[in-house]
mmCIF file of C-alpha atoms and ligand atoms in Angstrom:
data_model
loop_
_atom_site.group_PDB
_atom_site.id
_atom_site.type_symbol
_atom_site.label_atom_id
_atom_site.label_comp_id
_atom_site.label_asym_id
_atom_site.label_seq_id
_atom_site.Cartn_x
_atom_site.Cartn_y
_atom_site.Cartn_z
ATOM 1 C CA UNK A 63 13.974 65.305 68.808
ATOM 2 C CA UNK A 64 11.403 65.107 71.377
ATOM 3 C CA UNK A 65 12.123 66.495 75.649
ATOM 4 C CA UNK A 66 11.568 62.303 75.986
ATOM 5 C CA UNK A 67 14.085 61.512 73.368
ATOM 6 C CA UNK A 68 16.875 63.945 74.660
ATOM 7 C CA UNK A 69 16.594 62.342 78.059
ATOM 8 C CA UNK A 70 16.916 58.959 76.762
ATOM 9 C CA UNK A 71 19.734 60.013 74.812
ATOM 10 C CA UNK A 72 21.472 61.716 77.579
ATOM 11 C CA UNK A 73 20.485 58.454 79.870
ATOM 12 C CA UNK A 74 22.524 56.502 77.112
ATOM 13 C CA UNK A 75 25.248 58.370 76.573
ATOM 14 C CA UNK A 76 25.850 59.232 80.606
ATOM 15 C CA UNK A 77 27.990 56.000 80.944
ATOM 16 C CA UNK A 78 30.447 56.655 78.124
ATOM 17 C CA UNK A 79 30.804 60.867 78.556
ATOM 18 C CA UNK A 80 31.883 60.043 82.137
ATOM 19 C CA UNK A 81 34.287 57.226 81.029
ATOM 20 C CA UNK A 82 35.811 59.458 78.815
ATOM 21 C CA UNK A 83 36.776 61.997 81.693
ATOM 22 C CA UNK A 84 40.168 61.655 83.339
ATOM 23 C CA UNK A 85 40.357 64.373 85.516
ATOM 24 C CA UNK A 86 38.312 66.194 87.997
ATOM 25 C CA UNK A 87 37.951 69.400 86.519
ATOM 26 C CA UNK A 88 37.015 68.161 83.310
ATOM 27 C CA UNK A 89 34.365 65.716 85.264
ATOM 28 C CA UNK A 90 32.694 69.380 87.043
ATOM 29 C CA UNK A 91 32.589 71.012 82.900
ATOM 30 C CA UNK A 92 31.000 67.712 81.509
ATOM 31 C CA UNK A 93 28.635 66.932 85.057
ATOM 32 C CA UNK A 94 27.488 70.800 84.078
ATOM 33 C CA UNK A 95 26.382 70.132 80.616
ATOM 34 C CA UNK A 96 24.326 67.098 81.733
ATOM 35 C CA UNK A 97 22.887 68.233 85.003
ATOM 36 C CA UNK A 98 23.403 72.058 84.997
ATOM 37 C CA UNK A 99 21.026 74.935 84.414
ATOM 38 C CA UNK A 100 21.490 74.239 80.348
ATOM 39 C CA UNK A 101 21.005 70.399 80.432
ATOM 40 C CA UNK A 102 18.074 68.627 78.647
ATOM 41 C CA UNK A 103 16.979 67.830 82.601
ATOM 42 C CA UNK A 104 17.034 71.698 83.679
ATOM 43 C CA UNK A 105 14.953 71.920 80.301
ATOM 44 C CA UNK A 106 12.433 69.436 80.624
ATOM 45 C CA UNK A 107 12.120 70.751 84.557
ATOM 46 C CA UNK A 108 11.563 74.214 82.960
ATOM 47 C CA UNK A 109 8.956 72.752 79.938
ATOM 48 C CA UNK A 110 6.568 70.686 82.301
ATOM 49 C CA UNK A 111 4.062 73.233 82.670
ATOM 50 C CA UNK A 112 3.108 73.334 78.529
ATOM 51 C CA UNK A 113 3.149 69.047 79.104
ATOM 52 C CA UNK A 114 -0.591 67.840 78.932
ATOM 53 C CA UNK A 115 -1.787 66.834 82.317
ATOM 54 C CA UNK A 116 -2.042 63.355 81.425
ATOM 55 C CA UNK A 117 1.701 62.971 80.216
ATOM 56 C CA UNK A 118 2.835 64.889 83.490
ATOM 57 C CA UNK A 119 3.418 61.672 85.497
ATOM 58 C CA UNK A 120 5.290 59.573 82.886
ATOM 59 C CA UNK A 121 7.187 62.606 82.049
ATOM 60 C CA UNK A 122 7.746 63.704 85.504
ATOM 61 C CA UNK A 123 9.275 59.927 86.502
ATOM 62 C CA UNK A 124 11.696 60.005 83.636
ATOM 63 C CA UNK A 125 13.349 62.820 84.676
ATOM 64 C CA UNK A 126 13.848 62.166 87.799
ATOM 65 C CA UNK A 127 14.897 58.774 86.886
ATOM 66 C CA UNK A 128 17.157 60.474 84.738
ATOM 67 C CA UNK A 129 18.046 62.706 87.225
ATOM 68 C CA UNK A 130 19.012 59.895 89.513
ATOM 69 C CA UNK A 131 21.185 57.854 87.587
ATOM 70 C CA UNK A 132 22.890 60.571 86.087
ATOM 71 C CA UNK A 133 24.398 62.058 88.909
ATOM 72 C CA UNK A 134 24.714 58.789 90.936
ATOM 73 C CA UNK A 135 27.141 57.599 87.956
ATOM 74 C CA UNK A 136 28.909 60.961 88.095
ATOM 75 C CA UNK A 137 29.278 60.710 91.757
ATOM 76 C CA UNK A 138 30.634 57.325 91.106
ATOM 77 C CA UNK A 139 33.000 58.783 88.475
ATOM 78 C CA UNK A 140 34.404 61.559 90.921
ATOM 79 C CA UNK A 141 34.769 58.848 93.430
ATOM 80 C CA UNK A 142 37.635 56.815 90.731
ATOM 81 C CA UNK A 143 39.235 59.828 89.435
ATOM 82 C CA UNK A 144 39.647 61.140 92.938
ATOM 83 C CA UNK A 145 41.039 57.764 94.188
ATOM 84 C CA UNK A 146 43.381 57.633 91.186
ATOM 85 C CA UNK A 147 44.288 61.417 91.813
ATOM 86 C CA UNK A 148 45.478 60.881 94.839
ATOM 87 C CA UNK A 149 47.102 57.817 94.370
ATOM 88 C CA UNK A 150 49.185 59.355 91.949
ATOM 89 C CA UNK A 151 49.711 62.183 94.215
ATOM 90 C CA UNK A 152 50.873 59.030 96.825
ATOM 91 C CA UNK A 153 53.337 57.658 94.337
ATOM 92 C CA UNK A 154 55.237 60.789 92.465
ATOM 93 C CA UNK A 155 55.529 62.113 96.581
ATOM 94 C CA UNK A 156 56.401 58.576 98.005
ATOM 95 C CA UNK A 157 59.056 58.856 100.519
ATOM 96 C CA UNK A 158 61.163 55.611 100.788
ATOM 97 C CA UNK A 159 61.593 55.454 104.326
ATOM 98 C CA UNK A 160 63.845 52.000 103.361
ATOM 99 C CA UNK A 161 66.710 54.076 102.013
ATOM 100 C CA UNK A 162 70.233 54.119 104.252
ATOM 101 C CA UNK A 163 70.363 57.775 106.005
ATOM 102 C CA UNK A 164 72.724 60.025 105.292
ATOM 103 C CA UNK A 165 75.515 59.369 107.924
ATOM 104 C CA UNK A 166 77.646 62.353 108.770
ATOM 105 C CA UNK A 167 81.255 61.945 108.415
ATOM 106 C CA UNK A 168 82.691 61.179 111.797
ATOM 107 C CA UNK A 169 86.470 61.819 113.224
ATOM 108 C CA UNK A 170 88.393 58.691 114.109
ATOM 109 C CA UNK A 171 91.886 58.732 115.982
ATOM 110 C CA UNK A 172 94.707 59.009 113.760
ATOM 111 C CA UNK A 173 96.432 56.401 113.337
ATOM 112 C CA UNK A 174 99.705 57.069 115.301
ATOM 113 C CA UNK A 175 97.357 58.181 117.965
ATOM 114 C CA UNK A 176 95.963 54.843 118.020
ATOM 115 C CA UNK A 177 99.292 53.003 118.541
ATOM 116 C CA UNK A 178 100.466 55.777 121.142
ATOM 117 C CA UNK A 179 96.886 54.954 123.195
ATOM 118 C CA UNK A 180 97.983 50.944 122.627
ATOM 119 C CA UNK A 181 101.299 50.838 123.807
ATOM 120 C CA UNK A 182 100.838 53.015 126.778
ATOM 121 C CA UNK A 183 97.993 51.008 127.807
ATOM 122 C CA UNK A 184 100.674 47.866 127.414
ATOM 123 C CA UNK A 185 102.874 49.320 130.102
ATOM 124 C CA UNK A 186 100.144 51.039 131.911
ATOM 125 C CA UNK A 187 98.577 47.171 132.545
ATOM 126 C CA UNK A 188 102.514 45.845 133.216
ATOM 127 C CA UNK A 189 102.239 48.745 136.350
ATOM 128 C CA UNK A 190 104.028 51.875 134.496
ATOM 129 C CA UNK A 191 102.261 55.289 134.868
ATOM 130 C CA UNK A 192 102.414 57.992 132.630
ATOM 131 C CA UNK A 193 104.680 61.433 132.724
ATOM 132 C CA UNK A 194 104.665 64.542 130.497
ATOM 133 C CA UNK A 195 107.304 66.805 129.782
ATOM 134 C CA UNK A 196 107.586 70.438 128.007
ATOM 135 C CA UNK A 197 107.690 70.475 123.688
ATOM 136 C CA UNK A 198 110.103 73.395 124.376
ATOM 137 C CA UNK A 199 112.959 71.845 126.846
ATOM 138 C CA UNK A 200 116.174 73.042 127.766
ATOM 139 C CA UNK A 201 119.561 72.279 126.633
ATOM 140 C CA UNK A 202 119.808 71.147 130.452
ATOM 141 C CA UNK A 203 117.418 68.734 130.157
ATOM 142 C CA UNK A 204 117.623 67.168 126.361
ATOM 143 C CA UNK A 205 121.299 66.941 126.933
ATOM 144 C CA UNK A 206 123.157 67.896 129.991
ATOM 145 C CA UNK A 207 121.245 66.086 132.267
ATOM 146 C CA UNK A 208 121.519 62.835 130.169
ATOM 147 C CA UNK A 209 125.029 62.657 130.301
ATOM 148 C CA UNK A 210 125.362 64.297 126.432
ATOM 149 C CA UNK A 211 128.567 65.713 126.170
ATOM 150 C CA UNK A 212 129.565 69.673 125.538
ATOM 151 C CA UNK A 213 130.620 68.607 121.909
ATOM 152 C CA UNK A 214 127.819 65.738 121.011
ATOM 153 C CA UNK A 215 126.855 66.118 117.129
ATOM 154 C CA UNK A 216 123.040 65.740 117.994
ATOM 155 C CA UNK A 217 123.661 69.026 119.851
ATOM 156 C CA UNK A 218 124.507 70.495 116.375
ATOM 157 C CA UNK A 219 122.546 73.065 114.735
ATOM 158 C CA UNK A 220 122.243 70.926 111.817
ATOM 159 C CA UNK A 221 120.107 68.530 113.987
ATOM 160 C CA UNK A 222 118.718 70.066 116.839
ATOM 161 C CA UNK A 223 115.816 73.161 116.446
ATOM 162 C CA UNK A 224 116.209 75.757 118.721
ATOM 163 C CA UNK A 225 114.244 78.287 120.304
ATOM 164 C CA UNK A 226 115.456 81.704 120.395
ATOM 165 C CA UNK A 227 114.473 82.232 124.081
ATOM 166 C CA UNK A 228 116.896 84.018 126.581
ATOM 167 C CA UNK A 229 120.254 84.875 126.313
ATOM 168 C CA UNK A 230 121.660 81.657 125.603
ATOM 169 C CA UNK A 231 121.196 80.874 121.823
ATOM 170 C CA UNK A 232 121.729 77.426 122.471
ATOM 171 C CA UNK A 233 119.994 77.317 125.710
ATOM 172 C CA UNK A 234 116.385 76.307 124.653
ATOM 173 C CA UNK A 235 115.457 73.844 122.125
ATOM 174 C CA UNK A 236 112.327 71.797 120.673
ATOM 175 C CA UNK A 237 112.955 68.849 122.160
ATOM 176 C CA UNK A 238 114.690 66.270 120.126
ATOM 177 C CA UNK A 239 113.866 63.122 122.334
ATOM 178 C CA UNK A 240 111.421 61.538 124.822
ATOM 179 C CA UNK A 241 114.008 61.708 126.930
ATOM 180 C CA UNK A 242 114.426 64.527 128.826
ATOM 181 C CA UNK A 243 110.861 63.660 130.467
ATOM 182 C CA UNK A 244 113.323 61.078 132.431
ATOM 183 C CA UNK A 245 115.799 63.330 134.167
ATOM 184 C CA UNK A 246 112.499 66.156 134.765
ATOM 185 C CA UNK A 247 110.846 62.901 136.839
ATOM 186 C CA UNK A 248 113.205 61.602 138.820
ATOM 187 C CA UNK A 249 114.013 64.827 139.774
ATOM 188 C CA UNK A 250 110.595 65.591 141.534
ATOM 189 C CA UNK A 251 109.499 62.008 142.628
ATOM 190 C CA UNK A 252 112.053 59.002 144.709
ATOM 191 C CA UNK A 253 112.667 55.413 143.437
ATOM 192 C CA UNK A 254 110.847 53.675 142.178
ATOM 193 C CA UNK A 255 110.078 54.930 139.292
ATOM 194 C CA UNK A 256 108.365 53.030 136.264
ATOM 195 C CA UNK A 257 107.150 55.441 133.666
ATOM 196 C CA UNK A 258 106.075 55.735 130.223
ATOM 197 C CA UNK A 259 106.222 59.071 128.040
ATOM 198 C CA UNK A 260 104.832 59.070 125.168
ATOM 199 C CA UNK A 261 105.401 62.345 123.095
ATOM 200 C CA UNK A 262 105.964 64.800 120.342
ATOM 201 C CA UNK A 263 109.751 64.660 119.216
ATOM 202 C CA UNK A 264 111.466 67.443 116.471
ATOM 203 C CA UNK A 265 114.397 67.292 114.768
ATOM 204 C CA UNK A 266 116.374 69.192 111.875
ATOM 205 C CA UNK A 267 115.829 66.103 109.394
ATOM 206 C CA UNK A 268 115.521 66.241 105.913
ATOM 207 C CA UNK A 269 112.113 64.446 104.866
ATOM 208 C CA UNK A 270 112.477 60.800 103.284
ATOM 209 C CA UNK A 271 110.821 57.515 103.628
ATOM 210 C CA UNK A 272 111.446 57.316 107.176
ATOM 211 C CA UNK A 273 112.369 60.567 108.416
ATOM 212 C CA UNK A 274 110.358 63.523 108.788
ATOM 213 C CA UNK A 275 111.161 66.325 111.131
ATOM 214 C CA UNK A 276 108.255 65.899 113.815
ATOM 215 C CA UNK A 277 107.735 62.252 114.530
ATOM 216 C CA UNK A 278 106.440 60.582 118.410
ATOM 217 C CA UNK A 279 108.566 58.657 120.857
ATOM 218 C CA UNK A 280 107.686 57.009 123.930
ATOM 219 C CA UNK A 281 110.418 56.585 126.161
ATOM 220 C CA UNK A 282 110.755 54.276 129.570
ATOM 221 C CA UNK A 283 112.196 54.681 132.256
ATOM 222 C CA UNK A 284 112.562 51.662 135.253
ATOM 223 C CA UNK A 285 114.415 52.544 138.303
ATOM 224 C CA UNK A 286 114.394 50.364 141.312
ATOM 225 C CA UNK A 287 116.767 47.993 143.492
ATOM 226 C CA UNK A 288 118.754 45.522 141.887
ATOM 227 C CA UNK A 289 117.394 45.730 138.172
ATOM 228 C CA UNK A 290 119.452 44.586 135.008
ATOM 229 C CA UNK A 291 120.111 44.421 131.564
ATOM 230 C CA UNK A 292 118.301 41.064 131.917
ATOM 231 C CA UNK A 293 114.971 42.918 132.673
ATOM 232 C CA UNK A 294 114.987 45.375 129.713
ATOM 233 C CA UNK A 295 115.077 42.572 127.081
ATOM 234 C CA UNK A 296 112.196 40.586 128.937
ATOM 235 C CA UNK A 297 110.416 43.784 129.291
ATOM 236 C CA UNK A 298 111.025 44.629 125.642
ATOM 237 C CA UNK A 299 110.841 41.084 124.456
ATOM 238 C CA UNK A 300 106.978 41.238 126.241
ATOM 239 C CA UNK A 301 106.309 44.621 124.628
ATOM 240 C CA UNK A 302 107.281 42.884 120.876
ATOM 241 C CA UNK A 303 105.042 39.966 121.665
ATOM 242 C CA UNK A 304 101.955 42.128 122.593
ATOM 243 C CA UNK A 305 102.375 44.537 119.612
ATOM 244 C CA UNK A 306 103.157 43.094 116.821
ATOM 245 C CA UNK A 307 102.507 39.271 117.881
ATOM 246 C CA UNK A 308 105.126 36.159 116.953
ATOM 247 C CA UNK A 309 105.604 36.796 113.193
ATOM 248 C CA UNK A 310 107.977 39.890 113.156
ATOM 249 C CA UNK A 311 111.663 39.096 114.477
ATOM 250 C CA UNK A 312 113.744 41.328 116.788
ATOM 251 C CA UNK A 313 117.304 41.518 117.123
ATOM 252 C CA UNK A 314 119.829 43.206 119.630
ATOM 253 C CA UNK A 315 122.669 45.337 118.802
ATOM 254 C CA UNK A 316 125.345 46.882 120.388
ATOM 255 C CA UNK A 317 125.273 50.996 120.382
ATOM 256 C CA UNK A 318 125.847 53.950 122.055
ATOM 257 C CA UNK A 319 123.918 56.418 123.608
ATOM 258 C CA UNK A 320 125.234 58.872 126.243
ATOM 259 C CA UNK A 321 122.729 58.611 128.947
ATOM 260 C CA UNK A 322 123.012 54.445 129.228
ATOM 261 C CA UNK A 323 125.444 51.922 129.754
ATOM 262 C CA UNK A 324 125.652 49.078 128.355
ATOM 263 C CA UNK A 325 122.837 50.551 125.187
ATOM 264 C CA UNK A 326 121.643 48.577 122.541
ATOM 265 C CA UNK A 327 119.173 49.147 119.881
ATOM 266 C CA UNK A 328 116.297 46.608 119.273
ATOM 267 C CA UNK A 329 115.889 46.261 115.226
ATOM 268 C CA UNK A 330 112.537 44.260 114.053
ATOM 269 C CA UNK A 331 112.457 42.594 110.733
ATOM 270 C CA UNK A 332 111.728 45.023 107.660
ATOM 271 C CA UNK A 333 107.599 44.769 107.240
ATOM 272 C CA UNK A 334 108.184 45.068 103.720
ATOM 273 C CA UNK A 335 110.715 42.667 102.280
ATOM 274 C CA UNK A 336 110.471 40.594 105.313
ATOM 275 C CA UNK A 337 114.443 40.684 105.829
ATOM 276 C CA UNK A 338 115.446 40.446 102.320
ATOM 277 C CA UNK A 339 116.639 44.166 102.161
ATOM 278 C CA UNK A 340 114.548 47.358 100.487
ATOM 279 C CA UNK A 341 114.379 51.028 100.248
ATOM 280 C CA UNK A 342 112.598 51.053 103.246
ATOM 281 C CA UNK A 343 115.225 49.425 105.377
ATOM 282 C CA UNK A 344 117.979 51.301 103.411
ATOM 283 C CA UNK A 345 118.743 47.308 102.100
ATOM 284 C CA UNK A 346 119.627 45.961 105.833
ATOM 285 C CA UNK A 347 116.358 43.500 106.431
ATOM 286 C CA UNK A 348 115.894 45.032 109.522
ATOM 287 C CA UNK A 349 114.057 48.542 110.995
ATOM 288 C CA UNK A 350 115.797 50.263 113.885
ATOM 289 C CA UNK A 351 112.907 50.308 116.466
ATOM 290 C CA UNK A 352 114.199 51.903 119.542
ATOM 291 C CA UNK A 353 117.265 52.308 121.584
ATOM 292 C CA UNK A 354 117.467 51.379 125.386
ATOM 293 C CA UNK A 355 120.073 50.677 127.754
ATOM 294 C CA UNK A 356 120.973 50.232 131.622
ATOM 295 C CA UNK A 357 120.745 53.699 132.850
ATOM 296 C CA UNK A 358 124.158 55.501 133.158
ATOM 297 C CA UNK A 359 124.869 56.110 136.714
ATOM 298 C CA UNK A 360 126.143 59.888 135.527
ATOM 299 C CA UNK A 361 122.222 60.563 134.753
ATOM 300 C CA UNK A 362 121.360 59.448 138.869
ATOM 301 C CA UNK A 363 123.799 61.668 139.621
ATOM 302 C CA UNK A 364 122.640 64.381 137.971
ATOM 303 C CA UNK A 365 119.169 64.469 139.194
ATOM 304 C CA UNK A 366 120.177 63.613 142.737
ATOM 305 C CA UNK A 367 119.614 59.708 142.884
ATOM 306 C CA UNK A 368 122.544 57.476 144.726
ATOM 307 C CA UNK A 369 123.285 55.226 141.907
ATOM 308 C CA UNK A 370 125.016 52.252 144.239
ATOM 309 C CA UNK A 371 121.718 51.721 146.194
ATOM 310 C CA UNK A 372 119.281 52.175 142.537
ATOM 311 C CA UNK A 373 119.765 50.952 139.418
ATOM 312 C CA UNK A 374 117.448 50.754 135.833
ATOM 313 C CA UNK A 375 116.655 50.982 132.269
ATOM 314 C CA UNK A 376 115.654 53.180 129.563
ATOM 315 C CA UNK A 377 114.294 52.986 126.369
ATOM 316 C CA UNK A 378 112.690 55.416 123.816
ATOM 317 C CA UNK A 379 110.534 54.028 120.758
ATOM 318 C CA UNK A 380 109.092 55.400 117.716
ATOM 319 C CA UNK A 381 105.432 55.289 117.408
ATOM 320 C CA UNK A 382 105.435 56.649 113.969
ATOM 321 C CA UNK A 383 107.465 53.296 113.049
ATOM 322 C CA UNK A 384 105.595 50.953 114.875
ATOM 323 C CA UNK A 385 102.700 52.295 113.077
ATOM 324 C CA UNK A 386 104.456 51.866 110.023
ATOM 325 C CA UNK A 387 105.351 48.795 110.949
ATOM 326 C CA UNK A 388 102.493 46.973 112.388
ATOM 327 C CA UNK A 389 100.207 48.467 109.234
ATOM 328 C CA UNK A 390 102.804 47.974 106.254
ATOM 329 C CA UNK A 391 102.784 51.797 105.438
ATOM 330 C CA UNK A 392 106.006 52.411 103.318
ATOM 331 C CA UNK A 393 106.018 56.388 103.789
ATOM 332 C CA UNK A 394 106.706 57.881 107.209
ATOM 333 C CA UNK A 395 105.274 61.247 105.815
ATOM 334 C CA UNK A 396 101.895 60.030 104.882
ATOM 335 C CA UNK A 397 101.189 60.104 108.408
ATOM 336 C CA UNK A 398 101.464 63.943 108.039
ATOM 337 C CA UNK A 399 99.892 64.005 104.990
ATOM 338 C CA UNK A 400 95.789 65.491 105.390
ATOM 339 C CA UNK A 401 94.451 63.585 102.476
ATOM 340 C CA UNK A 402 91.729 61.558 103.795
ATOM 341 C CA UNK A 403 92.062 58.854 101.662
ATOM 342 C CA UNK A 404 95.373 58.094 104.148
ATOM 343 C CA UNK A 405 93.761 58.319 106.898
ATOM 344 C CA UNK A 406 90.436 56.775 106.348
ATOM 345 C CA UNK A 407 92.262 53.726 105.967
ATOM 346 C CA UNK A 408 93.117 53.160 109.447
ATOM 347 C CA UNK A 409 90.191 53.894 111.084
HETATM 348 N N1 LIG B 292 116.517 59.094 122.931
HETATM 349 C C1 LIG B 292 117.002 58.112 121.994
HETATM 350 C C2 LIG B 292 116.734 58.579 120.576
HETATM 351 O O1 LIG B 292 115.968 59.460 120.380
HETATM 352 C C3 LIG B 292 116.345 56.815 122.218
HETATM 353 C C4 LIG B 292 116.775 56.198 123.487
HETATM 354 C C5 LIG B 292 117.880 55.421 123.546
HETATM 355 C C6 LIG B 292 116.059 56.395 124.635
HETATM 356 C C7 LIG B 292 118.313 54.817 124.674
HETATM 357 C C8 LIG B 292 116.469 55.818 125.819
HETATM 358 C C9 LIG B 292 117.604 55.007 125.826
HETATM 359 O O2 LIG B 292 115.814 55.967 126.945
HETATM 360 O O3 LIG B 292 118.002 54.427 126.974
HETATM 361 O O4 LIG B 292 117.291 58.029 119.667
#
């Protein structure tokens, strides 16, 4: 084959060699062979000075025609392959900036912290303020103070937790009602008084559907001239409405409890048989919600209030079963259970 036919051939077969490349280091190896020092160009280059004069020309313009087109098509080739290169690099590291971010869990209030925040903010708005009293109390204040008598059962050790504190075994206790915060208030502050405590209540209770031995109470406690029996229901009958709206009955019923006089306990209608009797109403119909009563005028006396110029009322309330009530949850201990399936429920 002549130097004239070897460029033509490599001028023919340029197109196709570079097609068949797919990547850039393969295009450098075959852009060698056809332009490098070992090509039919570096050779013709090399073999011009044995060419006759006369031929030089002719010669001389096919090569660099040759020359020309060659590596303009392989510059055109490196110019796809590195376009498809990095495109491909573009897709396999594509970030899709569309996807949902990963939200970090977040804390919610439980949910008996929720309805303690609610109703406290529904006697807060009717003009109440808000007291605290001790976890640990004394016997003074959980009993003597409301009127509890020496021999009360509640005062039991088979109900109440106490503290071994002092030299009195019986003489400090975990609380085992709101209550105490009542006689602890009027104690350091005149009449009026309109209060809410809301609170963290222990008692020596075996665990079942609705009893566990740390549940939450708010209690109440109105004290001013002149007020009645007549004001506790509307107050309470206004507290029902807000919380758990018109569907849910409420019933009064005689009862006793040391520290009022008259007392009654307020019952709501069972969330989950609607009044038809269950386990969780222990087959009544109805859920004991609270107790309440006109104050007893032994408690004014006991914390130093004149109880024929003030009168008032009391109540104390279970959060836990309002919760329970107002969100149909049949277990009073799943509010102390951690699994988060429970409480992710209710956020
Ligand atoms: N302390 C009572 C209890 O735990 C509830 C209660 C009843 C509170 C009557 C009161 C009241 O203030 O007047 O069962």
């Amino acid at each position: 084959m002549t130097l004239q036919e070897r460029l033509e051939e490599l001028r023919a077969d340029a197109p196709a060699r570079l097609e068949a490349v797919v990547t850039l280091a393969e295009l450098e190896e075959v852009e060698d062979g056809m332009l490098g020092t070992g090509s039919p160009l570096a050779e013709a280059r090399r073999g011009m000075r044995d060419v006759a004069p006369e031929d030089r020309p002719a010669i001389g313009k096919l090569i660099n025609e040759v020359q020309q087109e060659v590596s303009t098509a392989v510059d055109a080739r490196r110019g796809e392959l590195a376009a498809a290169e990095q495109a491909a690099r573009l897709e396999t590291e594509r970030v899709d900036i569309t996807l949902p971010g990963r939200v970090p869990a977040r804390g919610a209030p439980h949910l008996v912290m929720q309805v303690w925040e609610e109703i406290t903010d529904i006697f807060v708005a009717l003009g109440y303020t808000v007291a605290d009293g001790p976890e640990a109390e004394t016997a003074f204040y959980n009993f003597d103070a409301l009127n509890t008598p020496e021999a009360h059962p509640s005062r039991l050790e088979s109900d109440t937790l106490y503290v071994a504190h002092g030299d009195d075994p019986e003489g400090v206790l975990l609380r085992t009602q709101t209550s105490p915060v009542q006689a602890r208030y009027m104690q350091e502050h005149d009449p009026p008084v309109y209060i809410v405590s809301p609170g963290r209540v222990f008692r020596r209770d075996a665990t079942d559907a609705t009893h566990t031995p740390v549940f939450h109470q708010m209690e109440a406690l109105a004290v001013d001239e002149n007020i009645t029996f007549a004001d506790l229901k509307g107050t309470l009958r206004y507290f029902a409405r807000e919380f758990f709206g018109p569907d849910r009955e409420t019933r009064f019923i005689p009862h006793f409890f040391p520290f009022t006089e008259p007392s009654a306990e307020m019952l709501v209608s069972c969330f989950v048989c609607d009044g038809a009797g269950c386990r969780t109403c222990g087959r009544t119909g109805w859920i004991e919600l609270l107790g309440c009563g006109v104050v007893d005028p032994n408690v004014f006396e006991a914390v130093g209030y004149d109880p024929t110029r003030v009168s008032g009322f009391a109540f104390g309330v279970g959060i836990d079963r309002l919760a329970m009530i107002r969100h149909g949850v049949p277990e009073l201990r799943l509010f102390f259970d951690p699994d988060l399936r429970v409480l992710e429920q209710y956020r």
